mmCIF file of C-alpha atoms and ligand atoms in Angstrom:
data_model
loop_
_atom_site.group_PDB
_atom_site.id
_atom_site.type_symbol
_atom_site.label_atom_id
_atom_site.label_comp_id
_atom_site.label_asym_id
_atom_site.label_seq_id
_atom_site.Cartn_x
_atom_site.Cartn_y
_atom_site.Cartn_z
ATOM 1 C CA UNK A 26 3.039 10.677 -17.608
ATOM 2 C CA UNK A 27 0.728 12.076 -14.973
ATOM 3 C CA UNK A 28 -0.929 14.492 -17.965
ATOM 4 C CA UNK A 29 -2.971 11.445 -18.528
ATOM 5 C CA UNK A 30 -4.504 11.099 -15.576
ATOM 6 C CA UNK A 31 -8.367 12.370 -15.273
ATOM 7 C CA UNK A 32 -9.385 13.876 -12.107
ATOM 8 C CA UNK A 33 -11.714 11.429 -11.061
ATOM 9 C CA UNK A 34 -15.760 12.147 -10.620
ATOM 10 C CA UNK A 35 -18.445 11.595 -8.287
ATOM 11 C CA UNK A 36 -17.903 10.337 -5.358
ATOM 12 C CA UNK A 37 -14.123 10.040 -5.408
ATOM 13 C CA UNK A 38 -14.175 13.721 -6.477
ATOM 14 C CA UNK A 39 -15.970 14.401 -2.990
ATOM 15 C CA UNK A 40 -12.939 13.091 -1.335
ATOM 16 C CA UNK A 41 -11.075 16.156 -0.054
ATOM 17 C CA UNK A 42 -7.816 15.511 1.666
ATOM 18 C CA UNK A 43 -7.548 12.776 -1.549
ATOM 19 C CA UNK A 44 -6.433 14.021 -5.381
ATOM 20 C CA UNK A 45 -7.955 10.686 -7.139
ATOM 21 C CA UNK A 46 -7.174 10.945 -10.763
ATOM 22 C CA UNK A 47 -8.081 7.976 -13.561
ATOM 23 C CA UNK A 48 -5.365 6.927 -16.256
ATOM 24 C CA UNK A 49 -7.514 3.987 -18.153
ATOM 25 C CA UNK A 50 -6.603 1.083 -16.001
ATOM 26 C CA UNK A 51 -4.845 2.560 -12.912
ATOM 27 C CA UNK A 52 -6.224 4.880 -10.693
ATOM 28 C CA UNK A 53 -3.810 7.557 -8.747
ATOM 29 C CA UNK A 54 -4.150 8.214 -5.189
ATOM 30 C CA UNK A 55 -3.072 10.980 -3.678
ATOM 31 C CA UNK A 56 -2.869 12.176 -0.060
ATOM 32 C CA UNK A 57 -3.545 15.789 -0.300
ATOM 33 C CA UNK A 58 -2.875 17.368 3.307
ATOM 34 C CA UNK A 59 1.633 18.627 2.341
ATOM 35 C CA UNK A 60 0.580 21.469 5.030
ATOM 36 C CA UNK A 61 0.501 18.388 7.868
ATOM 37 C CA UNK A 62 2.509 16.068 6.383
ATOM 38 C CA UNK A 63 -0.599 14.284 5.358
ATOM 39 C CA UNK A 64 -1.196 13.083 8.496
ATOM 40 C CA UNK A 65 -3.275 10.759 9.114
ATOM 41 C CA UNK A 66 -6.533 12.440 11.045
ATOM 42 C CA UNK A 67 -9.705 9.518 11.238
ATOM 43 C CA UNK A 68 -11.854 12.001 8.230
ATOM 44 C CA UNK A 69 -8.500 11.433 6.329
ATOM 45 C CA UNK A 70 -9.042 7.089 7.381
ATOM 46 C CA UNK A 71 -12.211 7.825 6.263
ATOM 47 C CA UNK A 72 -12.287 8.777 3.470
ATOM 48 C CA UNK A 73 -9.462 6.254 2.389
ATOM 49 C CA UNK A 74 -11.332 3.701 2.853
ATOM 50 C CA UNK A 75 -14.266 5.201 1.074
ATOM 51 C CA UNK A 76 -11.963 5.506 -2.149
ATOM 52 C CA UNK A 77 -11.000 1.670 -2.403
ATOM 53 C CA UNK A 78 -14.431 0.416 -1.574
ATOM 54 C CA UNK A 79 -15.324 2.830 -4.544
ATOM 55 C CA UNK A 80 -12.767 2.162 -7.090
ATOM 56 C CA UNK A 81 -14.345 2.119 -10.252
ATOM 57 C CA UNK A 82 -15.067 -1.481 -12.057
ATOM 58 C CA UNK A 83 -13.007 0.096 -14.932
ATOM 59 C CA UNK A 84 -9.953 0.268 -12.493
ATOM 60 C CA UNK A 85 -7.099 -2.630 -12.392
ATOM 61 C CA UNK A 86 -4.025 -1.208 -10.171
ATOM 62 C CA UNK A 87 -3.843 1.810 -8.141
ATOM 63 C CA UNK A 88 -0.825 3.832 -6.877
ATOM 64 C CA UNK A 89 -0.933 6.044 -3.978
ATOM 65 C CA UNK A 90 1.336 8.772 -3.432
ATOM 66 C CA UNK A 91 2.153 11.804 -0.964
ATOM 67 C CA UNK A 92 1.439 15.269 -2.220
ATOM 68 C CA UNK A 93 4.859 17.490 -0.753
ATOM 69 C CA UNK A 94 7.983 16.610 0.856
ATOM 70 C CA UNK A 95 6.392 13.484 2.501
ATOM 71 C CA UNK A 96 5.091 10.359 2.174
ATOM 72 C CA UNK A 97 2.608 10.895 5.233
ATOM 73 C CA UNK A 98 4.132 11.540 8.675
ATOM 74 C CA UNK A 99 1.167 8.976 10.560
ATOM 75 C CA UNK A 100 -1.383 9.326 13.379
ATOM 76 C CA UNK A 101 -2.792 12.809 13.209
ATOM 77 C CA UNK A 102 -1.179 13.449 16.868
ATOM 78 C CA UNK A 103 -3.940 16.780 17.137
ATOM 79 C CA UNK A 104 -6.351 14.221 17.576
ATOM 80 C CA UNK A 105 -4.856 11.743 20.060
ATOM 81 C CA UNK A 106 -7.234 13.040 23.056
ATOM 82 C CA UNK A 107 -7.742 11.238 25.695
ATOM 83 C CA UNK A 108 -9.977 7.905 24.729
ATOM 84 C CA UNK A 109 -11.513 5.992 27.030
ATOM 85 C CA UNK A 110 -10.130 2.235 25.989
ATOM 86 C CA UNK A 111 -12.962 1.400 24.081
ATOM 87 C CA UNK A 112 -12.870 4.372 21.589
ATOM 88 C CA UNK A 113 -9.163 3.732 21.203
ATOM 89 C CA UNK A 114 -9.759 0.437 20.560
ATOM 90 C CA UNK A 115 -12.613 1.326 17.727
ATOM 91 C CA UNK A 116 -10.087 3.926 16.880
ATOM 92 C CA UNK A 117 -7.704 0.741 15.894
ATOM 93 C CA UNK A 118 -10.446 -1.157 14.821
ATOM 94 C CA UNK A 119 -11.476 2.017 11.892
ATOM 95 C CA UNK A 120 -7.732 2.036 10.772
ATOM 96 C CA UNK A 121 -7.509 -1.893 10.480
ATOM 97 C CA UNK A 122 -10.315 -1.796 8.322
ATOM 98 C CA UNK A 123 -9.106 0.740 6.026
ATOM 99 C CA UNK A 124 -5.985 -0.509 5.596
ATOM 100 C CA UNK A 125 -7.354 -4.011 4.947
ATOM 101 C CA UNK A 126 -9.606 -2.656 2.682
ATOM 102 C CA UNK A 127 -5.955 -1.918 0.728
ATOM 103 C CA UNK A 128 -4.445 -5.280 1.242
ATOM 104 C CA UNK A 129 -7.638 -7.099 0.308
ATOM 105 C CA UNK A 130 -9.334 -5.126 -2.121
ATOM 106 C CA UNK A 131 -10.429 -5.739 -5.817
ATOM 107 C CA UNK A 132 -6.720 -4.889 -7.191
ATOM 108 C CA UNK A 133 -3.239 -4.554 -6.499
ATOM 109 C CA UNK A 134 -1.820 -0.933 -5.295
ATOM 110 C CA UNK A 135 1.304 0.331 -5.533
ATOM 111 C CA UNK A 136 2.982 3.591 -2.659
ATOM 112 C CA UNK A 137 5.193 5.492 -4.382
ATOM 113 C CA UNK A 138 7.143 6.777 -1.086
ATOM 114 C CA UNK A 139 8.911 10.085 -0.798
ATOM 115 C CA UNK A 140 10.973 11.724 2.323
ATOM 116 C CA UNK A 141 8.991 10.707 5.822
ATOM 117 C CA UNK A 142 7.153 7.335 6.000
ATOM 118 C CA UNK A 143 6.841 6.539 9.554
ATOM 119 C CA UNK A 144 4.129 5.950 12.105
ATOM 120 C CA UNK A 145 0.921 5.294 10.503
ATOM 121 C CA UNK A 146 2.802 6.295 7.218
ATOM 122 C CA UNK A 147 4.421 3.144 7.542
ATOM 123 C CA UNK A 148 1.144 1.490 8.389
ATOM 124 C CA UNK A 149 -0.525 2.115 5.277
ATOM 125 C CA UNK A 150 2.273 2.006 2.884
ATOM 126 C CA UNK A 151 2.782 -1.726 4.537
ATOM 127 C CA UNK A 152 -0.935 -2.375 3.384
ATOM 128 C CA UNK A 153 0.389 -1.476 -0.049
ATOM 129 C CA UNK A 154 1.495 -5.062 -1.950
ATOM 130 C CA UNK A 155 4.587 -2.976 -3.629
ATOM 131 C CA UNK A 156 6.296 0.270 -2.799
ATOM 132 C CA UNK A 157 8.544 2.246 -5.052
ATOM 133 C CA UNK A 158 10.992 4.475 -2.560
ATOM 134 C CA UNK A 159 12.663 8.089 -4.534
ATOM 135 C CA UNK A 160 16.018 8.863 -2.659
ATOM 136 C CA UNK A 161 14.629 10.580 0.292
ATOM 137 C CA UNK A 162 12.625 8.239 1.424
ATOM 138 C CA UNK A 163 13.103 7.521 5.218
ATOM 139 C CA UNK A 164 11.451 4.491 7.845
ATOM 140 C CA UNK A 165 10.357 5.247 11.247
ATOM 141 C CA UNK A 166 8.215 4.247 13.485
ATOM 142 C CA UNK A 167 8.338 7.291 16.470
ATOM 143 C CA UNK A 168 5.599 5.329 18.736
ATOM 144 C CA UNK A 169 7.400 4.748 21.017
ATOM 145 C CA UNK A 170 8.638 8.085 21.644
ATOM 146 C CA UNK A 171 5.432 9.670 21.620
ATOM 147 C CA UNK A 172 4.100 7.033 24.245
ATOM 148 C CA UNK A 173 2.006 5.007 22.280
ATOM 149 C CA UNK A 174 1.380 2.052 20.626
ATOM 150 C CA UNK A 175 1.161 0.701 16.687
ATOM 151 C CA UNK A 176 -2.225 0.729 15.777
ATOM 152 C CA UNK A 177 -2.656 0.415 11.985
ATOM 153 C CA UNK A 178 -1.789 -2.916 11.223
ATOM 154 C CA UNK A 179 1.828 -1.977 11.638
ATOM 155 C CA UNK A 180 2.433 -5.088 14.387
ATOM 156 C CA UNK A 181 0.897 -7.812 12.067
ATOM 157 C CA UNK A 182 2.305 -6.112 8.936
ATOM 158 C CA UNK A 183 5.582 -4.980 9.393
ATOM 159 C CA UNK A 184 7.411 -7.747 11.136
ATOM 160 C CA UNK A 185 6.199 -9.377 7.969
ATOM 161 C CA UNK A 186 8.188 -7.330 6.110
ATOM 162 C CA UNK A 187 11.363 -6.671 8.330
ATOM 163 C CA UNK A 188 11.049 -9.227 10.814
ATOM 164 C CA UNK A 189 10.518 -8.825 14.567
ATOM 165 C CA UNK A 190 13.925 -7.585 15.717
ATOM 166 C CA UNK A 191 14.243 -5.374 13.022
ATOM 167 C CA UNK A 192 10.745 -3.346 14.323
ATOM 168 C CA UNK A 193 11.336 -3.724 17.632
ATOM 169 C CA UNK A 194 14.306 -1.709 17.386
ATOM 170 C CA UNK A 195 12.390 1.095 15.332
ATOM 171 C CA UNK A 196 9.752 1.298 18.293
ATOM 172 C CA UNK A 197 12.627 1.140 21.006
ATOM 173 C CA UNK A 198 15.208 3.151 19.768
ATOM 174 C CA UNK A 199 13.616 5.618 17.560
ATOM 175 C CA UNK A 200 15.895 3.857 14.796
ATOM 176 C CA UNK A 201 15.463 5.421 11.371
ATOM 177 C CA UNK A 202 16.362 3.506 8.179
ATOM 178 C CA UNK A 203 16.996 5.761 4.930
ATOM 179 C CA UNK A 204 16.088 4.724 1.290
ATOM 180 C CA UNK A 205 19.310 2.371 0.851
ATOM 181 C CA UNK A 206 18.352 0.544 3.811
ATOM 182 C CA UNK A 207 14.609 0.270 3.598
ATOM 183 C CA UNK A 208 15.553 -1.098 0.210
ATOM 184 C CA UNK A 209 17.682 -3.538 1.283
ATOM 185 C CA UNK A 210 15.550 -5.059 4.036
ATOM 186 C CA UNK A 211 12.343 -5.383 2.056
ATOM 187 C CA UNK A 212 10.730 -2.491 3.237
ATOM 188 C CA UNK A 213 10.829 -0.852 -0.682
ATOM 189 C CA UNK A 214 11.388 -3.468 -3.701
ATOM 190 C CA UNK A 215 12.263 -0.051 -5.682
ATOM 191 C CA UNK A 216 14.777 2.761 -5.443
ATOM 192 C CA UNK A 217 14.947 5.050 -7.471
ATOM 193 C CA UNK A 218 15.930 9.079 -7.785
ATOM 194 C CA UNK A 219 14.044 11.886 -6.705
ATOM 195 C CA UNK A 220 11.512 12.947 -8.670
ATOM 196 C CA UNK A 221 11.240 9.520 -10.373
ATOM 197 C CA UNK A 222 9.247 7.886 -7.732
ATOM 198 C CA UNK A 223 5.529 8.033 -9.276
ATOM 199 C CA UNK A 224 6.655 7.683 -12.840
ATOM 200 C CA UNK A 225 7.881 4.519 -12.037
ATOM 201 C CA UNK A 226 5.173 3.450 -9.751
ATOM 202 C CA UNK A 227 2.682 4.198 -12.822
ATOM 203 C CA UNK A 228 4.347 2.484 -15.093
ATOM 204 C CA UNK A 229 4.727 -1.004 -12.879
ATOM 205 C CA UNK A 230 0.712 -0.156 -11.762
ATOM 206 C CA UNK A 231 0.149 -0.602 -15.566
ATOM 207 C CA UNK A 232 2.326 -3.570 -16.115
ATOM 208 C CA UNK A 233 0.160 -5.019 -13.084
ATOM 209 C CA UNK A 234 -2.755 -3.801 -14.492
ATOM 210 C CA UNK A 235 -2.622 -5.748 -18.249
ATOM 211 C CA UNK A 236 -2.245 -9.619 -15.956
ATOM 212 C CA UNK A 237 -5.767 -11.526 -15.817
ATOM 213 C CA UNK A 238 -7.350 -10.051 -12.852
ATOM 214 C CA UNK A 239 -7.313 -14.023 -11.254
ATOM 215 C CA UNK A 240 -3.502 -13.814 -11.218
ATOM 216 C CA UNK A 241 -3.417 -10.298 -9.872
ATOM 217 C CA UNK A 242 -6.363 -11.867 -6.819
ATOM 218 C CA UNK A 243 -3.993 -14.736 -6.175
ATOM 219 C CA UNK A 244 -1.382 -13.064 -5.681
ATOM 220 C CA UNK A 245 -3.208 -10.375 -3.268
ATOM 221 C CA UNK A 246 -5.229 -13.165 -1.703
ATOM 222 C CA UNK A 247 -3.824 -16.149 -1.355
ATOM 223 C CA UNK A 248 0.329 -15.805 -0.683
ATOM 224 C CA UNK A 249 -0.473 -13.685 2.292
ATOM 225 C CA UNK A 250 -2.592 -16.834 3.264
ATOM 226 C CA UNK A 251 -0.580 -19.308 2.375
ATOM 227 C CA UNK A 252 2.527 -18.215 3.710
ATOM 228 C CA UNK A 253 0.489 -18.395 7.146
ATOM 229 C CA UNK A 254 -0.606 -21.395 6.609
ATOM 230 C CA UNK A 255 1.643 -25.012 7.587
ATOM 231 C CA UNK A 256 3.551 -25.992 4.546
ATOM 232 C CA UNK A 257 0.898 -29.313 3.237
ATOM 233 C CA UNK A 258 -2.352 -26.584 4.139
ATOM 234 C CA UNK A 259 -0.432 -23.664 1.927
ATOM 235 C CA UNK A 260 0.420 -26.585 -0.553
ATOM 236 C CA UNK A 261 -3.320 -27.748 -0.846
ATOM 237 C CA UNK A 262 -4.291 -24.236 -0.997
ATOM 238 C CA UNK A 263 -1.742 -23.453 -3.441
ATOM 239 C CA UNK A 264 -3.035 -26.264 -6.018
ATOM 240 C CA UNK A 265 -7.236 -24.923 -5.045
ATOM 241 C CA UNK A 266 -5.805 -21.181 -6.565
ATOM 242 C CA UNK A 267 -4.232 -22.430 -9.617
ATOM 243 C CA UNK A 268 -6.416 -24.976 -10.360
ATOM 244 C CA UNK A 269 -9.789 -21.987 -10.283
ATOM 245 C CA UNK A 270 -6.647 -19.257 -12.249
ATOM 246 C CA UNK A 271 -6.311 -22.344 -14.795
ATOM 247 C CA UNK A 272 -10.214 -22.575 -15.400
ATOM 248 C CA UNK A 273 -11.118 -19.177 -16.496
ATOM 249 C CA UNK A 274 -11.129 -18.040 -20.388
ATOM 250 C CA UNK A 275 -8.898 -15.794 -19.900
ATOM 251 C CA UNK A 276 -5.580 -18.009 -18.662
ATOM 252 C CA UNK A 277 -6.514 -20.528 -21.772
ATOM 253 C CA UNK A 278 -6.697 -17.484 -23.924
ATOM 254 C CA UNK A 279 -3.134 -16.088 -22.861
ATOM 255 C CA UNK A 280 -1.616 -19.543 -22.247
ATOM 256 C CA UNK A 281 -2.826 -20.300 -26.548
ATOM 257 C CA UNK A 282 -1.165 -16.963 -27.379
ATOM 258 C CA UNK A 283 1.817 -17.679 -26.125
ATOM 259 C CA UNK A 284 1.981 -21.695 -27.401
ATOM 260 C CA UNK A 285 1.017 -19.588 -31.013
ATOM 261 C CA UNK A 286 3.935 -17.595 -30.875
ATOM 262 C CA UNK A 287 1.611 -14.290 -29.899
ATOM 263 C CA UNK A 288 2.859 -13.948 -26.322
ATOM 264 C CA UNK A 289 5.871 -11.493 -24.655
ATOM 265 C CA UNK A 290 8.606 -13.713 -23.913
ATOM 266 C CA UNK A 291 10.667 -13.108 -20.329
ATOM 267 C CA UNK A 292 13.547 -11.754 -21.082
ATOM 268 C CA UNK A 293 16.020 -9.495 -18.571
ATOM 269 C CA UNK A 294 15.004 -6.381 -17.417
HETATM 270 C C1 1HE B 7 1.382 17.025 12.564
HETATM 271 C C2 1HE B 7 1.849 15.752 12.011
HETATM 272 C C3 1HE B 7 1.005 14.430 12.445
HETATM 273 C C4 1HE B 7 3.557 17.056 10.687
HETATM 274 N N1 1HE B 7 -0.041 15.420 13.738
HETATM 275 N N2 1HE B 7 0.734 17.270 12.898
HETATM 276 N N3 1HE B 7 3.838 10.749 13.926
HETATM 277 C C5 1HE B 7 5.161 11.257 13.546
HETATM 278 O O1 1HE B 7 5.709 11.068 15.007
HETATM 279 C C6 1HE B 7 5.254 12.772 13.005
HETATM 280 C C7 1HE B 7 5.459 13.874 13.192
HETATM 281 N N4 1HE B 7 6.123 14.868 12.761
HETATM 282 C C8 1HE B 7 6.919 14.599 12.019
HETATM 283 O O2 1HE B 7 7.821 14.094 12.461
HETATM 284 C C9 1HE B 7 8.237 15.779 10.539
HETATM 285 O O3 1HE B 7 6.039 16.759 10.722
HETATM 286 C C10 1HE B 7 7.781 15.084 10.072
HETATM 287 C C11 1HE B 7 9.579 14.517 9.862
HETATM 288 C C12 1HE B 7 6.879 14.481 9.078
HETATM 289 C C13 1HE B 7 8.229 16.518 9.113
HETATM 290 O O4 1HE B 7 8.892 17.629 9.779
HETATM 291 P P1 1HE B 7 8.609 18.951 8.418
HETATM 292 O O5 1HE B 7 9.405 19.933 9.376
HETATM 293 O O6 1HE B 7 8.807 19.002 7.286
HETATM 294 O O7 1HE B 7 7.558 18.921 9.054
HETATM 295 P P2 1HE B 7 6.596 20.169 10.427
HETATM 296 O O8 1HE B 7 6.658 22.006 10.574
HETATM 297 O O9 1HE B 7 7.617 19.298 11.851
HETATM 298 O O10 1HE B 7 5.270 20.039 10.221
HETATM 299 C C14 1HE B 7 4.826 21.017 9.363
HETATM 300 C C15 1HE B 7 2.939 20.842 9.969
HETATM 301 O O11 1HE B 7 2.513 19.815 9.869
HETATM 302 C C16 1HE B 7 3.202 21.013 11.596
HETATM 303 O O12 1HE B 7 1.965 21.894 11.536
HETATM 304 P P3 1HE B 7 1.846 23.746 11.739
HETATM 305 O O13 1HE B 7 -0.030 23.978 12.068
HETATM 306 O O14 1HE B 7 2.535 24.047 12.724
HETATM 307 O O15 1HE B 7 2.392 23.541 10.237
HETATM 308 C C17 1HE B 7 3.166 19.878 12.339
HETATM 309 O O16 1HE B 7 2.909 20.079 14.045
HETATM 310 C C18 1HE B 7 2.320 19.559 11.080
HETATM 311 N N5 1HE B 7 2.719 17.655 11.763
HETATM 312 N N6 1HE B 7 3.122 15.547 11.364
HETATM 313 C C19 1HE B 7 -0.427 16.271 13.423
HETATM 314 N N7 1HE B 7 1.912 13.268 12.646
HETATM 315 C C20 1HE B 7 -2.619 4.358 14.128
HETATM 316 S S1 1HE B 7 -1.716 4.366 14.861
HETATM 317 C C21 1HE B 7 0.041 5.127 14.654
HETATM 318 C C22 1HE B 7 0.662 5.972 15.147
HETATM 319 C C23 1HE B 7 1.516 7.105 14.642
HETATM 320 O O17 1HE B 7 1.064 7.241 13.609
HETATM 321 S S2 1HE B 7 2.798 7.557 15.650
HETATM 322 C C24 1HE B 7 3.134 8.684 14.188
HETATM 323 C C25 1HE B 7 2.773 10.102 14.356
#
């Protein structure tokens, strides 16, 4: 499936820590620093940010994967030199901006995970909208052992996936979850054999890309916000979002297609 993908040109092609390619409406962003297990240097974070701010107009969904034996080893520890408090806050905020551009960007993002998904690598995976894990994937937050704390949005995003108690356990004890545990706990939504993750993620992304953009937007932007609202506020937000989506010409076209027997039925997977 990846063979149909063509390398990005222009700005995205200049991002040397990423390998970006396009296959129609799906863009594949591969973390491309395998010799360092895709450890996230400052430049790497900036390139990810640039990439997600500059996705082509035609992109409707993205897949993020990692080159080499691991998805991502997290923060590049070699850059963790002494920082004063001000620059440490700005460093963390740089990660937040980049990962917000993923979570609250224009299109849904599917992560294809294998090997180590640790520290900032897990924070990156948590900023994506769906996660497909290969059997080799494992999850950890070694920040506790390194004498630091999460700074890439993990404390806000990971408990929303697995709960505060499980994140506390990962950080205090250095516990590592394997791929089946990750599936059961909600770190991934899909579990596939080794080597099958990227193809599955691309297939899901293609399915996502076929949805109406306004529906995908609502899922990405309204769902997490409604989850944080009081129920009555959430219900009101839902009504507004539903009304916006329903009133688009694309919704009208799609509804008519179903009623006239021209659209697919919901069938068992
Ligand atoms: C690195 C990093 C890194 C590898 N920063 N250089 N993250 C961690 O604490 C995880 C640290 N890494 C590991 O536990 C292991 O490297 C792995 C389990 C991910 C992979 O093991 P392995 O045996 O495949 O590779 P390796 O031999 O350990 O590493 C290969 C090279 O990558 C080696 O460099 P080389 O020059 O000796 O070849 C490693 O030093 C280098 N490398 N991981 C820098 N993380 C916003 S806050 C986020 C806070 C965090 O993310 S803390 C968690 C950091």
